[in-house]
PDB file of C-alpha atoms and ligand atoms in Angstrom:
ATOM      1  CA  SER W  14     -94.408  -5.466 -19.732  1.00 55.00           C
ATOM      2  CA  ALA W  15     -96.778  -8.350 -19.073  1.00 63.00           C
ATOM      3  CA  GLU W  16     -95.825 -11.137 -16.676  1.00 66.00           C
ATOM      4  CA  PRO W  17     -95.136 -14.399 -18.494  1.00 71.00           C
ATOM      5  CA  THR W  18     -98.126 -16.728 -18.348  1.00 92.00           C
ATOM      6  CA  ILE W  19     -97.897 -19.466 -15.745  1.00 97.00           C
ATOM      7  CA  ARG W  20     -98.797 -22.772 -17.349  1.00 97.00           C
ATOM      8  CA  ALA W  21     -98.733 -26.064 -15.483  1.00 98.00           C
ATOM      9  CA  ARG W  22     -99.636 -29.517 -16.722  1.00 97.00           C
ATOM     10  CA  LEU W  23    -101.489 -32.548 -15.446  1.00 97.00           C
ATOM     11  CA  VAL W  24    -100.009 -35.517 -17.291  1.00 96.00           C
ATOM     12  CA  PRO W  25    -101.606 -38.824 -16.329  1.00 93.00           C
ATOM     13  CA  SER W  26    -100.461 -42.065 -17.912  1.00 92.00           C
ATOM     14  CA  PRO W  27    -103.712 -44.018 -18.319  1.00 91.00           C
ATOM     15  CA  THR W  28    -102.496 -47.369 -16.996  1.00 88.00           C
ATOM     16  CA  GLY W  29    -105.251 -47.912 -14.451  1.00 85.00           C
ATOM     17  CA  VAL W  30    -107.179 -46.048 -11.796  1.00 84.00           C
ATOM     18  CA  LEU W  31    -105.687 -42.851 -10.408  1.00 86.00           C
ATOM     19  CA  HIS W  32    -103.597 -43.646  -7.348  1.00 87.00           C
ATOM     20  CA  LEU W  33    -102.852 -41.448  -4.371  1.00 91.00           C
ATOM     21  CA  GLY W  34     -99.380 -40.448  -5.608  1.00 90.00           C
ATOM     22  CA  ASN W  35    -100.830 -39.140  -8.881  1.00 89.00           C
ATOM     23  CA  ALA W  36    -103.580 -37.319  -7.044  1.00 93.00           C
ATOM     24  CA  ARG W  37    -100.987 -35.612  -4.837  1.00 94.00           C
ATOM     25  CA  SER W  38     -98.848 -34.531  -7.810  1.00 94.00           C
ATOM     26  CA  PHE W  39    -101.867 -33.272  -9.708  1.00 96.00           C
ATOM     27  CA  LEU W  40    -103.235 -31.366  -6.733  1.00 96.00           C
ATOM     28  CA  LEU W  41     -99.882 -29.633  -6.187  1.00 96.00           C
ATOM     29  CA  ALA W  42     -99.439 -28.821  -9.895  1.00 97.00           C
ATOM     30  CA  TRP W  43    -102.956 -27.433 -10.094  1.00 98.00           C
ATOM     31  CA  LEU W  44    -102.600 -25.335  -6.922  1.00 97.00           C
ATOM     32  CA  TRP W  45     -99.163 -24.057  -7.942  1.00 96.00           C
ATOM     33  CA  ALA W  46    -100.688 -22.610 -11.120  1.00 97.00           C
ATOM     34  CA  ARG W  47    -104.116 -21.563  -9.890  1.00 97.00           C
ATOM     35  CA  VAL W  48    -102.992 -19.584  -6.831  1.00 96.00           C
ATOM     36  CA  ARG W  49    -101.039 -17.377  -9.216  1.00 95.00           C
ATOM     37  CA  GLY W  50    -103.795 -17.049 -11.781  1.00 96.00           C
ATOM     38  CA  GLY W  51    -102.061 -19.502 -14.097  1.00 97.00           C
ATOM     39  CA  GLN W  52    -103.400 -22.003 -16.574  1.00 97.00           C
ATOM     40  CA  VAL W  53    -103.506 -25.789 -16.378  1.00 98.00           C
ATOM     41  CA  GLN W  54    -103.296 -28.163 -19.325  1.00 98.00           C
ATOM     42  CA  LEU W  55    -104.412 -31.781 -19.281  1.00 98.00           C
ATOM     43  CA  ARG W  56    -102.162 -34.060 -21.332  1.00 98.00           C
ATOM     44  CA  ILE W  57    -102.853 -37.764 -21.604  1.00 96.00           C
ATOM     45  CA  GLU W  58     -99.584 -39.684 -21.851  1.00 95.00           C
ATOM     46  CA  ASP W  59    -100.933 -42.724 -23.649  1.00 94.00           C
ATOM     47  CA  ILE W  60     -97.908 -43.813 -25.672  1.00 93.00           C
ATOM     48  CA  ASP W  61     -96.470 -46.392 -23.321  1.00 81.00           C
ATOM     49  CA  GLY W  62     -97.657 -49.355 -25.381  1.00 78.00           C
ATOM     50  CA  PRO W  63     -99.138 -52.361 -23.608  1.00 83.00           C
ATOM     51  CA  ARG W  64     -99.479 -50.652 -20.233  1.00 86.00           C
ATOM     52  CA  ILE W  65    -102.055 -48.193 -21.586  1.00 87.00           C
ATOM     53  CA  LYS W  66    -105.729 -48.899 -20.981  1.00 88.00           C
ATOM     54  CA  LEU W  67    -107.998 -46.670 -23.033  1.00 85.00           C
ATOM     55  CA  GLU W  68    -110.879 -46.842 -20.535  1.00 89.00           C
ATOM     56  CA  ALA W  69    -108.500 -45.414 -17.918  1.00 91.00           C
ATOM     57  CA  ILE W  70    -108.543 -42.055 -19.754  1.00 93.00           C
ATOM     58  CA  GLU W  71    -112.197 -41.618 -18.839  1.00 92.00           C
ATOM     59  CA  TYR W  72    -111.725 -42.753 -15.234  1.00 91.00           C
ATOM     60  CA  THR W  73    -108.797 -40.390 -14.810  1.00 92.00           C
ATOM     61  CA  MET W  74    -110.701 -37.385 -16.126  1.00 94.00           C
ATOM     62  CA  ALA W  75    -113.650 -38.238 -13.887  1.00 94.00           C
ATOM     63  CA  ASP W  76    -111.353 -38.590 -10.863  1.00 93.00           C
ATOM     64  CA  LEU W  77    -109.669 -35.248 -11.556  1.00 95.00           C
ATOM     65  CA  LEU W  78    -113.006 -33.479 -11.794  1.00 95.00           C
ATOM     66  CA  TRP W  79    -114.202 -35.240  -8.632  1.00 94.00           C
ATOM     67  CA  LEU W  80    -111.113 -33.846  -6.878  1.00 94.00           C
ATOM     68  CA  GLY W  81    -112.056 -30.394  -8.119  1.00 96.00           C
ATOM     69  CA  LEU W  82    -109.116 -30.125 -10.515  1.00 97.00           C
ATOM     70  CA  ASP W  83    -110.060 -28.542 -13.821  1.00 97.00           C
ATOM     71  CA  TRP W  84    -108.070 -27.630 -16.904  1.00 98.00           C
ATOM     72  CA  ASP W  85    -108.018 -25.057 -19.683  1.00 97.00           C
ATOM     73  CA  GLY W  86    -108.391 -25.609 -23.393  1.00 96.00           C
ATOM     74  CA  ASP W  87    -108.261 -28.840 -25.326  1.00 97.00           C
ATOM     75  CA  VAL W  88    -107.002 -32.065 -23.824  1.00 97.00           C
ATOM     76  CA  VAL W  89    -103.743 -33.114 -25.477  1.00 98.00           C
ATOM     77  CA  GLN W  90    -103.458 -36.814 -26.270  1.00 97.00           C
ATOM     78  CA  GLN W  91     -99.933 -37.968 -27.039  1.00 97.00           C
ATOM     79  CA  SER W  92    -101.026 -40.915 -29.183  1.00 96.00           C
ATOM     80  CA  LYS W  93    -102.459 -38.390 -31.664  1.00 97.00           C
ATOM     81  CA  ARG W  94     -99.134 -36.553 -31.970  1.00 98.00           C
ATOM     82  CA  LEU W  95     -96.873 -39.397 -33.095  1.00 97.00           C
ATOM     83  CA  SER W  96     -95.976 -37.664 -36.355  1.00 98.00           C
ATOM     84  CA  VAL W  97     -94.854 -34.562 -34.451  1.00 98.00           C
ATOM     85  CA  TYR W  98     -92.460 -36.595 -32.277  1.00 98.00           C
ATOM     86  CA  ALA W  99     -91.189 -38.523 -35.316  1.00 98.00           C
ATOM     87  CA  GLU W 100     -90.381 -35.264 -37.101  1.00 98.00           C
ATOM     88  CA  VAL W 101     -88.415 -33.935 -34.153  1.00 98.00           C
ATOM     89  CA  ALA W 102     -86.468 -37.208 -33.827  1.00 98.00           C
ATOM     90  CA  GLU W 103     -85.727 -37.107 -37.552  1.00 97.00           C
ATOM     91  CA  ASP W 104     -84.545 -33.529 -37.278  1.00 98.00           C
ATOM     92  CA  LEU W 105     -82.214 -34.347 -34.359  1.00 98.00           C
ATOM     93  CA  LEU W 106     -80.822 -37.273 -36.340  1.00 97.00           C
ATOM     94  CA  ARG W 107     -80.238 -35.093 -39.405  1.00 97.00           C
ATOM     95  CA  ARG W 108     -78.444 -32.504 -37.297  1.00 97.00           C
ATOM     96  CA  GLY W 109     -76.151 -35.107 -35.751  1.00 96.00           C
ATOM     97  CA  LEU W 110     -77.708 -34.620 -32.308  1.00 97.00           C
ATOM     98  CA  ALA W 111     -79.039 -38.177 -32.240  1.00 98.00           C
ATOM     99  CA  TYR W 112     -77.824 -41.507 -33.597  1.00 98.00           C
ATOM    100  CA  PRO W 113     -79.116 -45.021 -34.240  1.00 98.00           C
ATOM    101  CA  CYS W 114     -78.435 -47.555 -31.489  1.00 98.00           C
ATOM    102  CA  VAL W 115     -78.889 -51.325 -31.697  1.00 98.00           C
ATOM    103  CA  CYS W 116     -77.875 -52.173 -28.123  1.00 96.00           C
ATOM    104  CA  THR W 117     -80.276 -54.238 -26.077  1.00 92.00           C
ATOM    105  CA  ARG W 118     -81.020 -53.406 -22.468  1.00 88.00           C
ATOM    106  CA  SER W 119     -78.948 -56.338 -21.183  1.00 89.00           C
ATOM    107  CA  GLU W 120     -75.996 -55.361 -23.400  1.00 90.00           C
ATOM    108  CA  VAL W 121     -76.100 -51.871 -21.957  1.00 90.00           C
ATOM    109  CA  GLU W 122     -76.205 -53.266 -18.442  1.00 86.00           C
ATOM    110  CA  SER W 123     -73.293 -55.622 -18.899  1.00 85.00           C
ATOM    111  CA  ALA W 124     -71.168 -53.080 -20.842  1.00 82.00           C
ATOM    112  CA  ALA W 125     -71.641 -50.175 -18.423  1.00 75.00           C
ATOM    113  CA  SER W 126     -68.297 -49.567 -16.749  1.00 71.00           C
ATOM    114  CA  ALA W 127     -69.671 -47.265 -14.060  1.00 69.00           C
ATOM    115  CA  PRO W 128     -71.842 -48.916 -11.413  1.00 69.00           C
ATOM    116  CA  HIS W 129     -75.497 -48.018 -11.260  1.00 75.00           C
ATOM    117  CA  GLU W 130     -75.442 -45.270  -8.621  1.00 81.00           C
ATOM    118  CA  SER W 131     -78.385 -44.175  -6.525  1.00 83.00           C
ATOM    119  CA  TRP W 132     -79.123 -41.029  -8.544  1.00 83.00           C
ATOM    120  CA  MET W 133     -79.395 -43.017 -11.783  1.00 85.00           C
ATOM    121  CA  ASP W 134     -82.693 -44.436 -12.983  1.00 85.00           C
ATOM    122  CA  THR W 135     -80.945 -46.638 -15.543  1.00 84.00           C
ATOM    123  CA  SER W 136     -77.529 -48.124 -16.258  1.00 86.00           C
ATOM    124  CA  PRO W 137     -75.247 -45.478 -17.756  1.00 89.00           C
ATOM    125  CA  TYR W 138     -74.946 -45.856 -21.528  1.00 94.00           C
ATOM    126  CA  PRO W 139     -71.295 -46.501 -22.466  1.00 92.00           C
ATOM    127  CA  GLY W 140     -71.645 -44.969 -25.953  1.00 94.00           C
ATOM    128  CA  THR W 141     -71.243 -48.215 -27.886  1.00 95.00           C
ATOM    129  CA  CYS W 142     -73.202 -47.068 -30.954  1.00 97.00           C
ATOM    130  CA  ARG W 143     -72.138 -43.439 -30.967  1.00 97.00           C
ATOM    131  CA  GLY W 144     -70.539 -42.702 -34.334  1.00 95.00           C
ATOM    132  CA  ARG W 145     -70.974 -46.333 -35.394  1.00 97.00           C
ATOM    133  CA  TYR W 146     -73.647 -46.147 -38.111  1.00 97.00           C
ATOM    134  CA  GLU W 147     -74.257 -43.451 -40.713  1.00 93.00           C
ATOM    135  CA  SER W 148     -77.987 -44.007 -40.915  1.00 94.00           C
ATOM    136  CA  ILE W 149     -80.900 -46.011 -39.569  1.00 95.00           C
ATOM    137  CA  ALA W 150     -80.832 -48.176 -42.689  1.00 96.00           C
ATOM    138  CA  LYS W 151     -77.136 -48.999 -42.261  1.00 97.00           C
ATOM    139  CA  ALA W 152     -77.638 -49.802 -38.597  1.00 97.00           C
ATOM    140  CA  ARG W 153     -80.486 -52.159 -39.492  1.00 97.00           C
ATOM    141  CA  ASP W 154     -78.584 -53.848 -42.337  1.00 97.00           C
ATOM    142  CA  ARG W 155     -75.411 -54.406 -40.399  1.00 97.00           C
ATOM    143  CA  SER W 156     -76.946 -55.500 -37.102  1.00 96.00           C
ATOM    144  CA  GLY W 157     -80.114 -57.222 -38.267  1.00 97.00           C
ATOM    145  CA  ARG W 158     -81.974 -55.296 -35.570  1.00 97.00           C
ATOM    146  CA  ASP W 159     -84.368 -52.359 -35.628  1.00 97.00           C
ATOM    147  CA  PRO W 160     -82.437 -49.456 -34.127  1.00 98.00           C
ATOM    148  CA  ALA W 161     -83.591 -47.068 -31.452  1.00 98.00           C
ATOM    149  CA  LEU W 162     -82.410 -43.445 -31.543  1.00 98.00           C
ATOM    150  CA  ARG W 163     -80.317 -41.982 -28.767  1.00 98.00           C
ATOM    151  CA  PHE W 164     -79.738 -38.344 -28.021  1.00 98.00           C
ATOM    152  CA  ALA W 165     -76.018 -37.550 -28.178  1.00 97.00           C
ATOM    153  CA  VAL W 166     -75.334 -35.700 -24.939  1.00 96.00           C
ATOM    154  CA  PRO W 167     -72.530 -33.261 -25.878  1.00 92.00           C
ATOM    155  CA  GLU W 168     -69.156 -34.097 -24.279  1.00 87.00           C
ATOM    156  CA  SER W 169     -69.100 -30.615 -22.773  1.00 88.00           C
ATOM    157  CA  VAL W 170     -72.498 -31.088 -21.079  1.00 88.00           C
ATOM    158  CA  GLN W 171     -72.335 -34.101 -18.810  1.00 79.00           C
ATOM    159  CA  ALA W 172     -74.549 -32.376 -16.250  1.00 93.00           C
ATOM    160  CA  VAL W 173     -77.336 -29.797 -16.345  1.00 96.00           C
ATOM    161  CA  PRO W 174     -77.688 -28.456 -12.791  1.00 97.00           C
ATOM    162  CA  PHE W 175     -81.110 -27.083 -11.928  1.00 97.00           C
ATOM    163  CA  ASP W 176     -83.083 -25.720  -8.997  1.00 97.00           C
ATOM    164  CA  ASP W 177     -86.026 -27.716  -7.737  1.00 95.00           C
ATOM    165  CA  ALA W 178     -88.562 -25.764  -5.691  1.00 92.00           C
ATOM    166  CA  PHE W 179     -88.860 -28.578  -3.114  1.00 92.00           C
ATOM    167  CA  LEU W 180     -85.459 -30.260  -3.176  1.00 94.00           C
ATOM    168  CA  GLY W 181     -83.194 -27.301  -3.914  1.00 97.00           C
ATOM    169  CA  ARG W 182     -80.131 -27.444  -6.103  1.00 97.00           C
ATOM    170  CA  ASP W 183     -79.678 -30.667  -8.058  1.00 96.00           C
ATOM    171  CA  PRO W 184     -76.331 -31.470  -9.717  1.00 96.00           C
ATOM    172  CA  GLY W 185     -78.279 -32.622 -12.794  1.00 96.00           C
ATOM    173  CA  ARG W 186     -76.053 -35.519 -13.698  1.00 94.00           C
ATOM    174  CA  ILE W 187     -76.911 -37.503 -16.840  1.00 94.00           C
ATOM    175  CA  ALA W 188     -76.253 -41.242 -17.216  1.00 91.00           C
ATOM    176  CA  GLY W 189     -74.995 -40.988 -20.803  1.00 93.00           C
ATOM    177  CA  ASP W 190     -76.831 -40.807 -24.116  1.00 96.00           C
ATOM    178  CA  PHE W 191     -80.491 -41.660 -23.682  1.00 96.00           C
ATOM    179  CA  VAL W 192     -83.177 -43.117 -25.929  1.00 97.00           C
ATOM    180  CA  ILE W 193     -85.524 -40.663 -27.653  1.00 98.00           C
ATOM    181  CA  GLN W 194     -87.138 -43.070 -30.118  1.00 98.00           C
ATOM    182  CA  LYS W 195     -87.833 -46.708 -29.387  1.00 96.00           C
ATOM    183  CA  ARG W 196     -86.965 -49.627 -31.641  1.00 96.00           C
ATOM    184  CA  ASP W 197     -90.567 -49.795 -32.842  1.00 94.00           C
ATOM    185  CA  GLY W 198     -90.325 -46.179 -34.062  1.00 95.00           C
ATOM    186  CA  GLY W 199     -92.514 -44.789 -31.285  1.00 96.00           C
ATOM    187  CA  PRO W 200     -91.306 -41.819 -29.247  1.00 97.00           C
ATOM    188  CA  ALA W 201     -89.614 -42.426 -25.914  1.00 96.00           C
ATOM    189  CA  TYR W 202     -91.094 -40.688 -22.891  1.00 95.00           C
ATOM    190  CA  GLN W 203     -88.073 -38.317 -22.738  1.00 97.00           C
ATOM    191  CA  LEU W 204     -88.748 -36.953 -26.216  1.00 98.00           C
ATOM    192  CA  ALA W 205     -92.540 -36.693 -26.093  1.00 98.00           C
ATOM    193  CA  VAL W 206     -92.475 -34.785 -22.791  1.00 98.00           C
ATOM    194  CA  VAL W 207     -90.007 -32.203 -24.038  1.00 98.00           C
ATOM    195  CA  VAL W 208     -91.740 -31.703 -27.365  1.00 98.00           C
ATOM    196  CA  ASP W 209     -95.080 -31.178 -25.632  1.00 98.00           C
ATOM    197  CA  ASP W 210     -93.844 -29.007 -22.769  1.00 98.00           C
ATOM    198  CA  ALA W 211     -92.275 -26.741 -25.408  1.00 98.00           C
ATOM    199  CA  ALA W 212     -95.149 -26.866 -27.911  1.00 98.00           C
ATOM    200  CA  PHE W 213     -97.690 -25.857 -25.264  1.00 97.00           C
ATOM    201  CA  SER W 214     -95.479 -23.290 -23.485  1.00 97.00           C
ATOM    202  CA  ILE W 215     -95.476 -25.152 -20.162  1.00 97.00           C
ATOM    203  CA  SER W 216     -93.662 -23.068 -17.553  1.00 97.00           C
ATOM    204  CA  GLU W 217     -94.167 -25.237 -14.431  1.00 96.00           C
ATOM    205  CA  VAL W 218     -93.312 -28.922 -14.063  1.00 96.00           C
ATOM    206  CA  LEU W 219     -94.509 -30.564 -10.837  1.00 95.00           C
ATOM    207  CA  ARG W 220     -94.219 -34.326 -10.594  1.00 93.00           C
ATOM    208  CA  GLY W 221     -93.110 -37.278  -8.511  1.00 90.00           C
ATOM    209  CA  ASP W 222     -89.448 -37.361  -7.556  1.00 89.00           C
ATOM    210  CA  ASP W 223     -89.103 -40.700  -9.351  1.00 90.00           C
ATOM    211  CA  LEU W 224     -88.648 -38.465 -12.406  1.00 93.00           C
ATOM    212  CA  LEU W 225     -85.867 -36.345 -10.917  1.00 93.00           C
ATOM    213  CA  ALA W 226     -83.224 -38.151 -12.992  1.00 93.00           C
ATOM    214  CA  SER W 227     -85.172 -37.297 -16.161  1.00 96.00           C
ATOM    215  CA  THR W 228     -85.109 -33.567 -15.571  1.00 96.00           C
ATOM    216  CA  PRO W 229     -81.509 -32.824 -16.704  1.00 96.00           C
ATOM    217  CA  ARG W 230     -82.062 -34.843 -19.886  1.00 96.00           C
ATOM    218  CA  GLN W 231     -85.214 -32.932 -20.619  1.00 97.00           C
ATOM    219  CA  LEU W 232     -83.584 -29.579 -19.897  1.00 95.00           C
TER     220      LEU W 232
HETATM  221  N1  LIG O  25     -96.990 -39.357 -17.259  1.00 50.41           N
HETATM  222  C1  LIG O  25     -96.004 -39.500 -16.240  1.00 50.41           C
HETATM  223  C2  LIG O  25     -96.576 -40.276 -15.080  1.00 50.41           C
HETATM  224  O1  LIG O  25     -97.755 -40.400 -14.932  1.00 50.41           O
HETATM  225  C3  LIG O  25     -95.482 -38.172 -15.732  1.00 50.41           C
HETATM  226  C4  LIG O  25     -94.610 -37.515 -16.716  1.00 50.41           C
HETATM  227  C5  LIG O  25     -94.027 -36.167 -16.301  1.00 50.41           C
HETATM  228  O2  LIG O  25     -94.377 -35.570 -15.296  1.00 50.41           O
HETATM  229  O3  LIG O  25     -93.191 -35.697 -17.054  1.00 50.41           O
HETATM  230  O4  LIG O  25     -95.836 -40.809 -14.291  1.00 50.41           O
END
């Protein structure tokens, strides 16, 4: 039987010029795949609203090529896949795996009963809107706010332990239900990454450890 194809990704967010931390992550991701005859996909993560600078896409591609890092196949641009993410969010909502949430960031912070521990990248969500509204429309009518969508982390799955090739075993704790669609209807980073890693059969995820807390959510 054939070995599964190794597929890594280079996923710059075009917010400015490539910095050294990105270059390091990209070099490692590229090497990790190429030394084993694997493929590399370039995916431009240009959905983070006002921070995105379109000219930075060109600079980033030029910098990657200057570093000697190439990629296979078409470049994926997240801003062109908004309807794909919206469909997945809609499907999760329909299946009861996501729910509308009208909480603001400061409400979440002040309501969180658990303190913000070092492994968390955000205040834990206390579940205020879970089971509260039947639909997006009802949430909007009753709160007067545009709702975000949160993934409903099953009660039985409060952690998703995983093995990291550099850091070893991680307990994979999750700080409560997390946002998958923003209040403006755009996809949250957590959703877009998972949809794309799955859609393009990515087998290897190498990235900065600032995203360690995201990994259990994405798994
Ligand atoms: N686009 C993200 C960044 O540049 C990385 C996302 C990821 O590795 O999942 O920080």
